[in-house]
CSV table of C-alpha atoms and ligand atoms in Angstrom, one decimal:
chain,number,residue,atom,x,y,z
A,156,MET,CA,-55.8,-2.4,-26.7
A,157,GLY,CA,-54.9,0.5,-24.6
A,158,PRO,CA,-53.1,4.1,-25.0
A,159,PRO,CA,-49.3,4.3,-25.5
A,160,GLY,CA,-47.5,3.0,-22.5
A,161,ALA,CA,-50.4,1.3,-20.7
A,162,GLY,CA,-48.5,-1.9,-20.6
A,163,LYS,CA,-49.8,-3.8,-23.8
A,164,GLY,CA,-46.3,-5.4,-24.5
A,165,THR,CA,-45.1,-6.2,-21.1
A,166,GLN,CA,-48.7,-7.8,-20.0
A,167,ALA,CA,-48.9,-9.4,-23.5
A,168,LYS,CA,-45.4,-11.3,-23.0
A,169,ARG,CA,-46.8,-12.5,-19.8
A,170,LEU,CA,-50.3,-13.8,-20.8
A,171,VAL,CA,-48.9,-15.7,-23.8
A,172,GLU,CA,-46.5,-17.6,-21.5
A,173,LYS,CA,-49.7,-18.1,-19.2
A,174,PHE,CA,-52.0,-19.1,-21.9
A,175,GLY,CA,-49.6,-20.4,-24.8
A,176,MET,CA,-50.9,-18.1,-27.6
A,177,VAL,CA,-48.8,-16.3,-30.1
A,178,HIS,CA,-48.1,-12.6,-29.5
A,179,LEU,CA,-48.5,-10.8,-32.6
A,180,SER,CA,-47.4,-6.7,-32.1
A,181,SER,CA,-47.8,-4.6,-34.9
A,182,GLY,CA,-45.2,-2.1,-33.4
A,183,ASP,CA,-42.7,-4.8,-33.1
A,184,ILE,CA,-43.3,-6.1,-36.5
A,185,PHE,CA,-42.8,-2.4,-37.9
A,186,ARG,CA,-39.6,-2.0,-35.9
A,187,ALA,CA,-38.2,-5.3,-37.2
A,188,GLU,CA,-39.2,-4.0,-40.9
A,189,LYS,CA,-37.1,-0.7,-40.2
A,190,ALA,CA,-34.3,-2.5,-38.7
A,191,SER,CA,-34.0,-4.5,-42.1
A,192,GLY,CA,-33.3,-1.4,-43.7
A,193,SER,CA,-35.8,-1.8,-46.2
A,194,ASP,CA,-37.4,0.8,-48.2
A,195,LEU,CA,-40.8,-0.2,-46.5
A,196,GLY,CA,-38.8,0.2,-43.2
A,197,ARG,CA,-37.9,3.8,-43.9
A,198,LYS,CA,-41.3,4.5,-44.7
A,199,LEU,CA,-42.7,3.1,-41.6
A,200,ALA,CA,-40.4,5.0,-39.7
A,201,GLU,CA,-41.2,8.1,-40.8
A,202,TYR,CA,-44.7,7.9,-39.6
A,203,MET,CA,-43.5,6.3,-36.1
A,204,SER,CA,-40.9,8.8,-35.4
A,205,ALA,CA,-43.5,11.5,-35.8
A,206,GLY,CA,-46.0,9.8,-33.4
A,207,GLU,CA,-48.4,9.3,-36.3
A,208,LEU,CA,-50.4,6.1,-37.3
A,209,VAL,CA,-49.2,4.4,-40.3
A,210,PRO,CA,-51.7,4.2,-43.1
A,211,ASP,CA,-54.3,1.7,-42.9
A,212,GLY,CA,-53.5,0.0,-46.4
A,213,ILE,CA,-49.6,-0.8,-45.2
A,214,VAL,CA,-51.1,-1.9,-41.8
A,215,VAL,CA,-53.6,-4.1,-43.0
A,216,GLU,CA,-51.5,-6.0,-45.6
A,217,MET,CA,-48.8,-6.4,-42.9
A,218,MET,CA,-50.9,-7.7,-40.4
A,219,ALA,CA,-52.9,-9.9,-42.7
A,220,LYS,CA,-49.5,-11.6,-43.6
A,221,ALA,CA,-48.5,-11.7,-40.2
A,222,ILE,CA,-51.7,-13.4,-38.8
A,223,THR,CA,-51.7,-15.8,-41.9
A,224,THR,CA,-48.3,-16.9,-41.4
A,225,ALA,CA,-48.4,-17.3,-37.4
A,226,ASP,CA,-48.7,-20.7,-35.7
A,227,SER,CA,-52.3,-20.0,-34.4
A,228,GLN,CA,-53.2,-23.1,-32.9
A,229,ALA,CA,-53.7,-21.9,-29.5
A,230,GLY,CA,-54.7,-18.5,-30.6
A,231,LEU,CA,-53.3,-15.4,-31.5
A,232,MET,CA,-52.9,-12.0,-29.3
A,233,LEU,CA,-53.1,-9.0,-31.2
A,234,ASP,CA,-51.3,-5.8,-29.5
A,235,GLY,CA,-51.3,-2.7,-31.2
A,236,PHE,CA,-53.7,-4.0,-34.2
A,237,PRO,CA,-56.7,-3.0,-35.2
A,238,ARG,CA,-55.9,0.6,-34.4
A,239,THR,CA,-58.6,2.3,-36.5
A,240,VAL,CA,-61.9,1.6,-37.1
A,241,PRO,CA,-61.1,0.7,-41.2
A,242,GLN,CA,-58.5,-1.8,-39.6
A,243,ALA,CA,-60.8,-3.4,-37.3
A,244,GLU,CA,-63.2,-3.9,-40.3
A,245,ALA,CA,-60.3,-5.5,-42.4
A,246,LEU,CA,-59.4,-7.9,-39.6
A,247,ASP,CA,-63.4,-8.9,-39.4
A,248,ALA,CA,-63.2,-9.9,-42.9
A,249,GLN,CA,-60.2,-11.8,-42.7
A,250,LEU,CA,-61.3,-13.8,-39.6
A,251,ALA,CA,-64.7,-14.5,-41.3
A,252,GLU,CA,-63.0,-15.9,-44.4
A,253,ALA,CA,-61.0,-17.8,-42.2
A,254,GLY,CA,-63.7,-19.2,-40.4
A,255,LYS,CA,-62.0,-17.9,-37.0
A,256,PRO,CA,-63.7,-16.2,-34.0
A,257,LEU,CA,-62.5,-12.7,-32.2
A,258,ASN,CA,-62.8,-14.0,-28.6
A,259,GLY,CA,-62.6,-10.7,-26.9
A,260,VAL,CA,-61.1,-7.1,-26.9
A,261,VAL,CA,-59.1,-6.4,-23.8
A,262,VAL,CA,-58.5,-2.6,-22.9
A,263,ILE,CA,-55.7,-1.3,-20.5
A,264,THR,CA,-56.5,2.0,-19.0
A,265,CYS,CA,-54.0,4.4,-17.8
A,266,ASP,CA,-53.9,7.8,-16.7
A,267,ASP,CA,-51.8,10.1,-19.1
A,268,GLN,CA,-49.4,11.5,-16.5
A,269,ALA,CA,-48.4,7.8,-15.8
A,270,ILE,CA,-48.0,7.1,-19.7
A,271,VAL,CA,-45.7,10.1,-20.1
A,272,ALA,CA,-43.2,8.8,-17.2
A,273,ARG,CA,-43.5,5.2,-18.3
A,274,ILE,CA,-42.8,5.7,-21.8
A,275,THR,CA,-39.8,7.9,-21.3
A,276,GLY,CA,-38.3,5.5,-18.6
A,277,ARG,CA,-38.8,2.9,-20.9
A,278,ARG,CA,-35.9,0.7,-22.0
A,279,SER,CA,-36.2,-2.6,-24.1
A,280,CYS,CA,-33.7,-5.3,-25.0
A,281,PRO,CA,-32.9,-5.3,-28.9
A,282,ARG,CA,-32.1,-8.9,-28.9
A,283,CYS,CA,-35.1,-10.7,-27.2
A,284,GLY,CA,-37.5,-7.3,-27.0
A,285,LYS,CA,-38.0,-7.8,-23.1
A,286,VAL,CA,-39.0,-4.4,-22.1
A,287,TYR,CA,-37.6,-2.7,-18.6
A,288,HIS,CA,-38.2,0.7,-17.1
A,289,VAL,CA,-35.3,2.6,-15.4
A,290,GLU,CA,-37.7,3.1,-12.3
A,291,PHE,CA,-40.5,0.9,-12.3
A,292,LEU,CA,-39.1,-2.6,-13.9
A,293,LYS,CA,-35.6,-2.5,-13.3
A,294,PRO,CA,-33.1,-5.0,-14.8
A,295,GLN,CA,-30.6,-6.7,-12.2
A,296,VAL,CA,-27.8,-5.0,-13.7
A,297,GLU,CA,-28.3,-1.4,-14.9
A,298,GLY,CA,-29.0,-1.0,-18.6
A,299,ARG,CA,-28.4,-4.9,-19.5
A,300,CYS,CA,-31.0,-7.3,-20.2
A,301,ASP,CA,-31.3,-10.1,-17.7
A,302,ASP,CA,-31.8,-13.0,-20.4
A,303,CYS,CA,-29.2,-12.0,-23.2
A,304,ASP,CA,-25.7,-12.1,-21.6
A,305,GLY,CA,-25.6,-8.5,-20.6
A,306,VAL,CA,-26.8,-6.8,-24.1
A,307,GLU,CA,-26.9,-3.2,-23.8
A,308,LEU,CA,-30.8,-1.9,-23.6
A,309,ALA,CA,-32.0,0.5,-25.7
A,310,GLN,CA,-34.3,3.5,-25.8
A,311,ARG,CA,-37.1,3.3,-28.8
A,312,ALA,CA,-36.5,6.4,-31.1
A,313,ASP,CA,-40.3,7.3,-30.6
A,314,ASP,CA,-40.0,7.5,-27.0
A,315,LYS,CA,-39.3,11.4,-26.5
A,316,GLU,CA,-42.0,13.2,-24.7
A,317,GLU,CA,-43.2,15.3,-27.4
A,318,VAL,CA,-43.6,12.4,-29.6
A,319,VAL,CA,-45.5,10.3,-27.0
A,320,ARG,CA,-48.0,13.5,-26.8
A,321,GLU,CA,-48.6,13.3,-30.3
A,322,ARG,CA,-49.0,9.1,-29.8
A,323,LEU,CA,-51.7,9.9,-27.1
A,324,SER,CA,-53.4,12.4,-29.8
A,325,ALA,CA,-53.6,9.9,-32.5
A,326,TYR,CA,-54.7,7.0,-29.8
A,327,TYR,CA,-57.8,9.2,-28.4
A,328,ALA,CA,-58.9,10.4,-32.2
A,329,GLN,CA,-58.6,7.4,-34.1
A,330,THR,CA,-58.2,4.3,-31.7
A,331,GLU,CA,-60.8,4.9,-28.8
A,332,PRO,CA,-63.7,4.8,-31.7
A,333,VAL,CA,-62.4,1.2,-32.5
A,334,ILE,CA,-63.5,0.4,-28.7
A,335,THR,CA,-67.1,1.8,-29.5
A,336,TYR,CA,-67.1,-0.3,-32.6
A,337,TYR,CA,-66.7,-3.5,-30.8
A,338,ARG,CA,-69.2,-2.5,-28.2
A,339,ASP,CA,-72.2,-1.6,-30.9
A,340,ARG,CA,-71.5,-4.6,-32.5
A,341,GLY,CA,-72.4,-6.4,-29.3
A,342,GLU,CA,-71.1,-9.9,-30.6
A,343,VAL,CA,-67.8,-9.3,-29.0
A,344,LYS,CA,-66.9,-9.3,-25.3
A,345,VAL,CA,-65.0,-6.1,-24.4
A,346,VAL,CA,-63.4,-6.0,-20.8
A,347,GLU,CA,-61.8,-3.0,-19.6
A,348,VAL,CA,-58.7,-3.4,-16.9
A,349,ASP,CA,-57.0,-0.7,-15.0
A,350,GLY,CA,-53.7,-0.6,-15.7
A,351,ASN,CA,-52.4,1.9,-13.3
A,352,GLY,CA,-51.3,-0.3,-10.5
A,353,ALA,CA,-48.0,-2.4,-10.1
A,354,PRO,CA,-47.4,-4.7,-13.1
A,355,ASP,CA,-47.9,-7.8,-10.8
A,356,GLN,CA,-51.5,-6.6,-10.0
A,357,VAL,CA,-52.1,-5.8,-13.6
A,358,THR,CA,-51.0,-9.2,-14.5
A,359,ALA,CA,-53.5,-10.9,-12.0
A,360,LYS,CA,-56.6,-8.9,-13.4
A,361,LEU,CA,-55.4,-9.6,-17.1
A,362,VAL,CA,-55.3,-13.3,-16.4
A,363,GLN,CA,-58.7,-13.2,-14.7
A,364,ALA,CA,-60.0,-11.0,-17.9
A,365,VAL,CA,-58.5,-13.3,-20.5
A,366,ALA,CA,-59.3,-16.3,-18.5
A,367,GLY,CA,-63.2,-15.0,-18.6
A,368,LEU,CA,-63.2,-14.7,-22.7
A,369,GLY,CA,-63.1,-18.5,-23.4
B,692,AP5,P1,-46.7,0.3,-30.7
B,692,AP5,O1,-45.3,-0.3,-30.7
B,692,AP5,O2,-47.7,-0.5,-30.6
B,692,AP5,O3,-46.7,1.5,-29.5
B,692,AP5,P2,-48.0,1.8,-28.6
B,692,AP5,O4,-49.0,1.4,-28.9
B,692,AP5,O5,-47.5,3.4,-28.8
B,692,AP5,O6,-47.5,1.1,-27.2
B,692,AP5,P3,-46.1,1.0,-26.5
B,692,AP5,O7,-45.3,-0.1,-26.9
B,692,AP5,O8,-45.5,2.4,-26.6
B,692,AP5,O9,-46.7,0.7,-24.9
B,692,AP5,P4,-47.2,-0.5,-24.3
B,692,AP5,O10,-48.7,-0.1,-24.1
B,692,AP5,O11,-46.7,-1.8,-25.1
B,692,AP5,O12,-46.3,-0.4,-23.0
B,692,AP5,P5,-45.1,-1.2,-22.5
B,692,AP5,O13,-45.5,-2.4,-21.9
B,692,AP5,O14,-44.1,-1.1,-23.4
B,692,AP5,O15,-46.8,1.4,-31.9
B,692,AP5,C1,-45.3,2.2,-32.3
B,692,AP5,C2,-45.9,2.9,-33.5
B,692,AP5,O16,-46.2,1.8,-34.8
B,692,AP5,C3,-47.1,3.8,-33.4
B,692,AP5,O17,-47.1,5.2,-32.7
B,692,AP5,C4,-47.5,3.8,-35.0
B,692,AP5,O18,-46.6,4.9,-35.6
B,692,AP5,C5,-47.1,2.6,-35.6
B,692,AP5,N1,-48.1,1.6,-35.5
B,692,AP5,C6,-48.5,0.3,-34.8
B,692,AP5,N2,-49.3,-0.4,-34.7
B,692,AP5,C7,-50.1,0.8,-35.7
B,692,AP5,C8,-51.4,0.2,-36.2
B,692,AP5,N3,-52.2,-0.8,-35.9
B,692,AP5,N4,-51.9,1.2,-37.2
B,692,AP5,C9,-51.1,2.0,-37.4
B,692,AP5,N5,-49.9,2.7,-36.7
B,692,AP5,C10,-49.5,1.7,-36.0
B,692,AP5,O19,-44.9,-0.3,-20.9
B,692,AP5,C11,-44.4,0.9,-21.3
B,692,AP5,C12,-43.2,1.1,-20.0
B,692,AP5,O20,-44.1,1.0,-18.8
B,692,AP5,C13,-42.2,0.1,-19.8
B,692,AP5,O21,-40.8,0.6,-19.9
B,692,AP5,C14,-42.9,-0.9,-18.8
B,692,AP5,O22,-41.7,-1.3,-18.2
B,692,AP5,C15,-43.6,0.3,-18.0
B,692,AP5,N6,-44.6,-0.5,-17.3
B,692,AP5,C16,-45.6,-1.5,-17.9
B,692,AP5,N7,-46.5,-1.8,-16.9
B,692,AP5,C17,-46.2,-1.0,-16.2
B,692,AP5,C18,-46.8,-0.7,-14.7
B,692,AP5,N8,-48.1,-1.2,-14.5
B,692,AP5,N9,-46.4,0.1,-13.7
B,692,AP5,C19,-45.1,0.5,-14.0
B,692,AP5,N10,-44.6,0.7,-15.3
B,692,AP5,C20,-45.1,0.0,-16.1
């Protein structure tokens, strides 16, 4: 968990490489649906481009399907879900029914000013999803993916400064209470990691945090 731009996607990709889990990002799943041109994708895009959360009913159904169909033998790393208390309750119910535990919750913190700079400078590869930054995580050749034969990097539609502010408000109002929800339950370890350092420093702290979850 963590605010938009805290580094969830960047770090989740590194962590699954190290630990071998499957990375399930709700944002990536929704963007893939949008790219398919379906009616559902168009509906999702309306919420996302306004910086609002997608309604819980749609999210829970899509994520339940993704979780059920993922090859989860080595575990799942959920990124961006759950993002509201009703979503967390739905996940608890799904895991209880499947007899699977939630090992822990990792929260990446980040200052608001850093978030705006990170998000407005973000670029990603439309083919492999690798995430770059025009200043902080540059590709080898400007504007081109390192891993995909020079595919041109793209900017996300919701990465404009005014939309970022909306996304931050949604995070504080609707997603921070999820951290309290898990803390209050007391059965799940909640670990906070400072995401303000350089990417490699943050990765080192996260590797330790995730290893500690068992
Ligand atoms: P989603 O795709 O989940 O976006 P987000 O949570 O807003 O997070 P981001 O993807 O923007 O940031 P990140 O933390 O992954 O940062 P990143 O690693 O890319 O959701 C998008 C939308 O979908 C939502 O607004 C909502 O509408 C909808 N949605 C999704 N899930 C939902 C749910 N469960 N319920 C309802 N609606 C939902 O890094 C950002 C940039 O910073 C990159 O350029 C990166 O290179 C750079 N960077 C990373 N780490 C560092 C560092 N340490 N130092 C410097 N730069 C860094």
